[in-house]
């Protein structure tokens, strides 16, 4: 209650006339008619409070208040006002700028008793799709309710949902707000009655009293005349050269007549090189007097007389071009920096919402003095009271326009000026009088006689006979309701702005271009709407929505299914600075062999642990002086290790038996690891090792030279002992001048002045400390004696030549100290022996440790892969190296990744899912239903969900070799941010973000690996069943049998094709169906759906085995080329399948014959310039599908049966040596190879006859055009022509090949 009192203190106090209207609104539904600026919204705010209190007192269920407006700017404006003048929560909803008003959002609004301020169209859509309900609304407010007529969303909400759907006792209270309930002066009475009927409310206004008079606009109406203009020379030139201007000819002529030639010349395109001589005198930086119209001169003279430091004004124009150019002209005339002159801005409806808001803010803040606007500024917007309102263009013959415009002149002594040419009385002030008189006249006409008989149909939404054809489609489960009035807009919305085409053909209305498989068009009888084009469109659109919902393409809210429109997910990766969508998951799992689970040693002390030793062998057979001790046994592992400079070396890790380690040995091994990794990886200071909480645990230890393989514990103990004096320049471990020979005996040394710099000693030089120091004045002796006075230096001592050790800097660690500086280049250094100290580790360890990050990264990856092979039943006994490759994305920069296996697994999944659906769904399910179910079954969302349940994300290896970290390593905290807060290191190190597609790809790549191992679709199907996909066992899948008793004539017609196919069908009805056009009930679409999956699988399997070294991108390109429409159509025409096509319309047969004739002339090569009929590719896939089904889904037998049809074409034309990309891709790649060509070069047009035209633009210049019956054909034709016209680039072929690779 304290909050309520506080907000009521800042609320506006209502006036008497507002309370008068409020009392009427409490009694019933009311249309409040008050003058502009008289505070109508405050009445709504007060009524909200009363309605909410009434419902609370009656213990009624929670309901929402809805405040409807027309524009997005009004949503913001009214929401801000209501939030400051009510005690209730206010929410906005206006399409893309606010929360989407779906079911969950609406339920929250209802439960919280919020006030929802929304655009009328947004709320109408929520009612149409059944997300919102008027029964859950307590008060419905219509701002500017005079729009409630015909097909405006206000009227559709009232008609379709308030009157026809909502029960009378559950209807919300209605409040309409307007200043102009009628527009036509000749039909005021009729328009008032229509408005009352449509809103089911009575018009109410306040009595005329002093408060109303104060709130009413009191502008003085004046007329400003000007002489007529004549710019005959400019007009004649424009008529002759209209193509030079960016606007149409009528607009340019209008600008010349109203503003003058200078303004018209501003419409010349900026890309125009030389200005024509006839316009050169007009194209000046500032307008000259003789180049501006007398109308503008009169306006400028009026504006120059005003005191703009204390006033503001609006100039209304009727065209957007006039508003922009008049504002530009006035700004050029007055300038922008001078004091006492108006700052001009323009406001039009075509501006972006954000730009409109910026202009309104500047005007209300008085940063702008003059606003040049179209009628968008007449009503609704909250603008400052103006002292001057100018009608620059003729006033529209509308009461509303006059009232709303005069309502802007609410300041004291304001003026409303009409500009008119001399001698034209039509522009003089009308007899309408002041606004209060108009409102009083409206109320007097309200109770006049009812409308005449010819106006009795108050519900008419349009001038056509739509009401006679009214129909609706409702989904009972959700309440979604589509009527003939809303059907066209809804169909466009669910089709995602696809270019739909409505036509009247052969006694039916047809809508085509639907973006759904197997339902590209819908038709309906034209009964009742033969000549009414609008009624026909609405009728067929309603029928299309009904059929799309029945076929499963739309859900019960009549929205597109999620398989066609992926929803936006909450992306935790974006908060971590990632640009990809992903899921947060734990870190990568650890293999059993390297988990910190030591087994007790056998037949020894109970404190001893049993480990497993593995030695490292280089590619030349040399045993490296290091071994790896793991808690569990590992198999032999071969690694390709990348060293510095991208050099690759093969290293084999081979098991060498078991070892026993007592507690002391383990402790010394742990200390040795810290010394090893700090020295070899150049770890920054502040790092530590947490052995108690390590996720992985294994030791790298030195081995004794000679026969046998034993840990060199003496070396470990000596290194650990010397580690305590490491970096001490004066303690034990210093060298004397006569001990230089010992330095050369395989040691690593460090310098006293910087222990982080390590060197390999090479040899003594002939130089002594008396030699000149190269980087400073004096000699070596002087330089080092000044820096290190504690050292005993002999000036005759020889210098030792050393090579710096290049450390392996550990990636992923925050280096923020001196060790992160640039590593010194590998040059020779001459250093005094007394300056050097021995490093605890021998030189052999340093040289071998350069291979460790690559080896150990491979060990961790393969150890986990071995566990995965045991966890997935279908992968039992699989090589861990192959499993690791199937779980490694390309981003990990490993030698092997899942790209090839993923492509194979994708095709296997497609075939398995297609076969399952074909065999199990009812035989009447068309291709559309099959497609929807398959997409739902194998979508990435489904694979991510199923893969996450099977722990797939924790198996994925995402770190590259350079990001490997030692066991038990704890990185230091990163440097504080600017605000002084440290980043949450623990959170970063305990989880990771993996892309959704990576998880789905790994599920598919494992499927590809299962098929490679088993070569069986049944085994792969079992893997998918184990993954959780709702598939049947492969042995249970049996194809449905097509009855052929009524198809004997058709069977005889297609029977000769069996000789071409070299295959005899057992169920010959399948062959008939495969060759029958889709307009028949039994057609090829189902079999084409199956054949597409089977053919894709056979082709990718062949390419996968034929080209084992082919890059994944090249494999995909070859597969697309092998099964493209062009390739399959060519194969189909080559074997004559088109000769047996059944029930095809004449237009299809003509197109097929044209293409086949071109094939016969090319002597075995696909024709390049002839348009390819898609039906040829479809029937080839359908025939393949018929063979696959007839063989009871035996994929091996299917491959043997059809490979002779397509195999020769693939072997001849689809190889890495002969592959040629399609023209569109080649053009894009060619332009990308040229510097500066990154934009998409294609734009599309459509001619009146339906022909599509593609335009190729390079550097802003049109290069060529291509045309065709579809965008695809037009684009290919344009791209092919552009490749011929492009000028050659040096070595362009090689550049394109490098880009492709």
PDB file of N, CA and C in Angstrom, residues 3 26 140 219 270 279 313 316 336 422 424 464 521 599 743 771 797 874 924 970 1078 1199:
ATOM      1  N   UNK A   3       3.603   1.593  -1.658  1.00  0.00           N
ATOM      2  CA  UNK A   3       3.935   1.811  -3.060  1.00  0.00           C
ATOM      3  C   UNK A   3       2.773   2.419  -3.815  1.00  0.00           C
ATOM      4  N   UNK A  26     -18.169   3.716 -16.130  1.00  0.00           N
ATOM      5  CA  UNK A  26     -18.386   2.716 -15.091  1.00  0.00           C
ATOM      6  C   UNK A  26     -19.731   2.029 -15.300  1.00  0.00           C
ATOM      7  N   UNK A 140     -11.169  -3.624 -22.164  1.00  0.00           N
ATOM      8  CA  UNK A 140     -10.558  -3.535 -23.478  1.00  0.00           C
ATOM      9  C   UNK A 140     -10.678  -2.085 -23.947  1.00  0.00           C
ATOM     10  N   UNK A 219      -6.799  27.676 -31.475  1.00  0.00           N
ATOM     11  CA  UNK A 219      -5.954  28.309 -32.481  1.00  0.00           C
ATOM     12  C   UNK A 219      -6.785  29.228 -33.373  1.00  0.00           C
ATOM     13  N   UNK A 270      23.095  10.069 -56.430  1.00  0.00           N
ATOM     14  CA  UNK A 270      24.462  10.471 -56.095  1.00  0.00           C
ATOM     15  C   UNK A 270      25.488   9.836 -57.019  1.00  0.00           C
ATOM     16  N   UNK A 279      20.568  21.417 -65.885  1.00  0.00           N
ATOM     17  CA  UNK A 279      20.333  21.420 -64.441  1.00  0.00           C
ATOM     18  C   UNK A 279      21.527  21.951 -63.657  1.00  0.00           C
ATOM     19  N   UNK A 313       6.721  24.750 -33.967  1.00  0.00           N
ATOM     20  CA  UNK A 313       5.673  24.652 -34.953  1.00  0.00           C
ATOM     21  C   UNK A 313       5.761  23.368 -35.759  1.00  0.00           C
ATOM     22  N   UNK A 316       2.474  20.708 -42.027  1.00  0.00           N
ATOM     23  CA  UNK A 316       1.924  19.466 -42.555  1.00  0.00           C
ATOM     24  C   UNK A 316       1.987  19.480 -44.078  1.00  0.00           C
ATOM     25  N   UNK A 336      22.419  25.808 -39.814  1.00  0.00           N
ATOM     26  CA  UNK A 336      22.186  25.018 -38.596  1.00  0.00           C
ATOM     27  C   UNK A 336      22.837  25.603 -37.355  1.00  0.00           C
ATOM     28  N   UNK A 422      -2.950  32.588 -54.766  1.00  0.00           N
ATOM     29  CA  UNK A 422      -3.779  33.777 -54.964  1.00  0.00           C
ATOM     30  C   UNK A 422      -4.992  33.443 -55.815  1.00  0.00           C
ATOM     31  N   UNK A 424      -7.610  31.618 -55.255  1.00  0.00           N
ATOM     32  CA  UNK A 424      -8.241  30.305 -55.133  1.00  0.00           C
ATOM     33  C   UNK A 424      -9.024  30.259 -53.834  1.00  0.00           C
ATOM     34  N   UNK A 464     -17.339  -5.153 -51.237  1.00  0.00           N
ATOM     35  CA  UNK A 464     -17.691  -6.357 -51.967  1.00  0.00           C
ATOM     36  C   UNK A 464     -18.660  -7.215 -51.157  1.00  0.00           C
ATOM     37  N   UNK A 521       0.293 -26.256 -53.870  1.00  0.00           N
ATOM     38  CA  UNK A 521      -0.847 -25.450 -54.281  1.00  0.00           C
ATOM     39  C   UNK A 521      -2.120 -26.048 -53.703  1.00  0.00           C
ATOM     40  N   UNK A 599      45.578 -48.902  -8.075  1.00  0.00           N
ATOM     41  CA  UNK A 599      45.330 -50.207  -7.450  1.00  0.00           C
ATOM     42  C   UNK A 599      46.499 -50.555  -6.540  1.00  0.00           C
ATOM     43  N   UNK A 743      79.984 -28.326 -17.753  1.00  0.00           N
ATOM     44  CA  UNK A 743      78.807 -27.676 -18.340  1.00  0.00           C
ATOM     45  C   UNK A 743      78.471 -28.262 -19.704  1.00  0.00           C
ATOM     46  N   UNK A 771      86.741  -8.994 -23.942  1.00  0.00           N
ATOM     47  CA  UNK A 771      86.203  -8.636 -25.263  1.00  0.00           C
ATOM     48  C   UNK A 771      85.145  -7.550 -25.105  1.00  0.00           C
ATOM     49  N   UNK A 797      88.890 -15.413 -18.298  1.00  0.00           N
ATOM     50  CA  UNK A 797      88.068 -16.605 -18.494  1.00  0.00           C
ATOM     51  C   UNK A 797      87.391 -16.555 -19.874  1.00  0.00           C
ATOM     52  N   UNK A 874      27.182 -51.090 -30.025  1.00  0.00           N
ATOM     53  CA  UNK A 874      27.449 -51.296 -31.448  1.00  0.00           C
ATOM     54  C   UNK A 874      28.901 -51.042 -31.815  1.00  0.00           C
ATOM     55  N   UNK A 924      -1.757 -44.413 -46.775  1.00  0.00           N
ATOM     56  CA  UNK A 924      -2.305 -43.187 -47.334  1.00  0.00           C
ATOM     57  C   UNK A 924      -1.511 -41.943 -46.987  1.00  0.00           C
ATOM     58  N   UNK A 970      46.544 -26.332 -11.860  1.00  0.00           N
ATOM     59  CA  UNK A 970      45.585 -25.293 -11.485  1.00  0.00           C
ATOM     60  C   UNK A 970      46.099 -23.974 -12.042  1.00  0.00           C
ATOM     61  N   UNK A1078       2.044 -36.595 -60.332  1.00  0.00           N
ATOM     62  CA  UNK A1078       1.518 -36.318 -58.990  1.00  0.00           C
ATOM     63  C   UNK A1078       0.076 -35.865 -58.981  1.00  0.00           C
ATOM     64  N   UNK A1199      21.594 -51.826 -54.450  1.00  0.00           N
ATOM     65  CA  UNK A1199      22.772 -51.233 -55.087  1.00  0.00           C
ATOM     66  C   UNK A1199      23.164 -52.010 -56.337  1.00  0.00           C
TER      67      UNK A1199
END
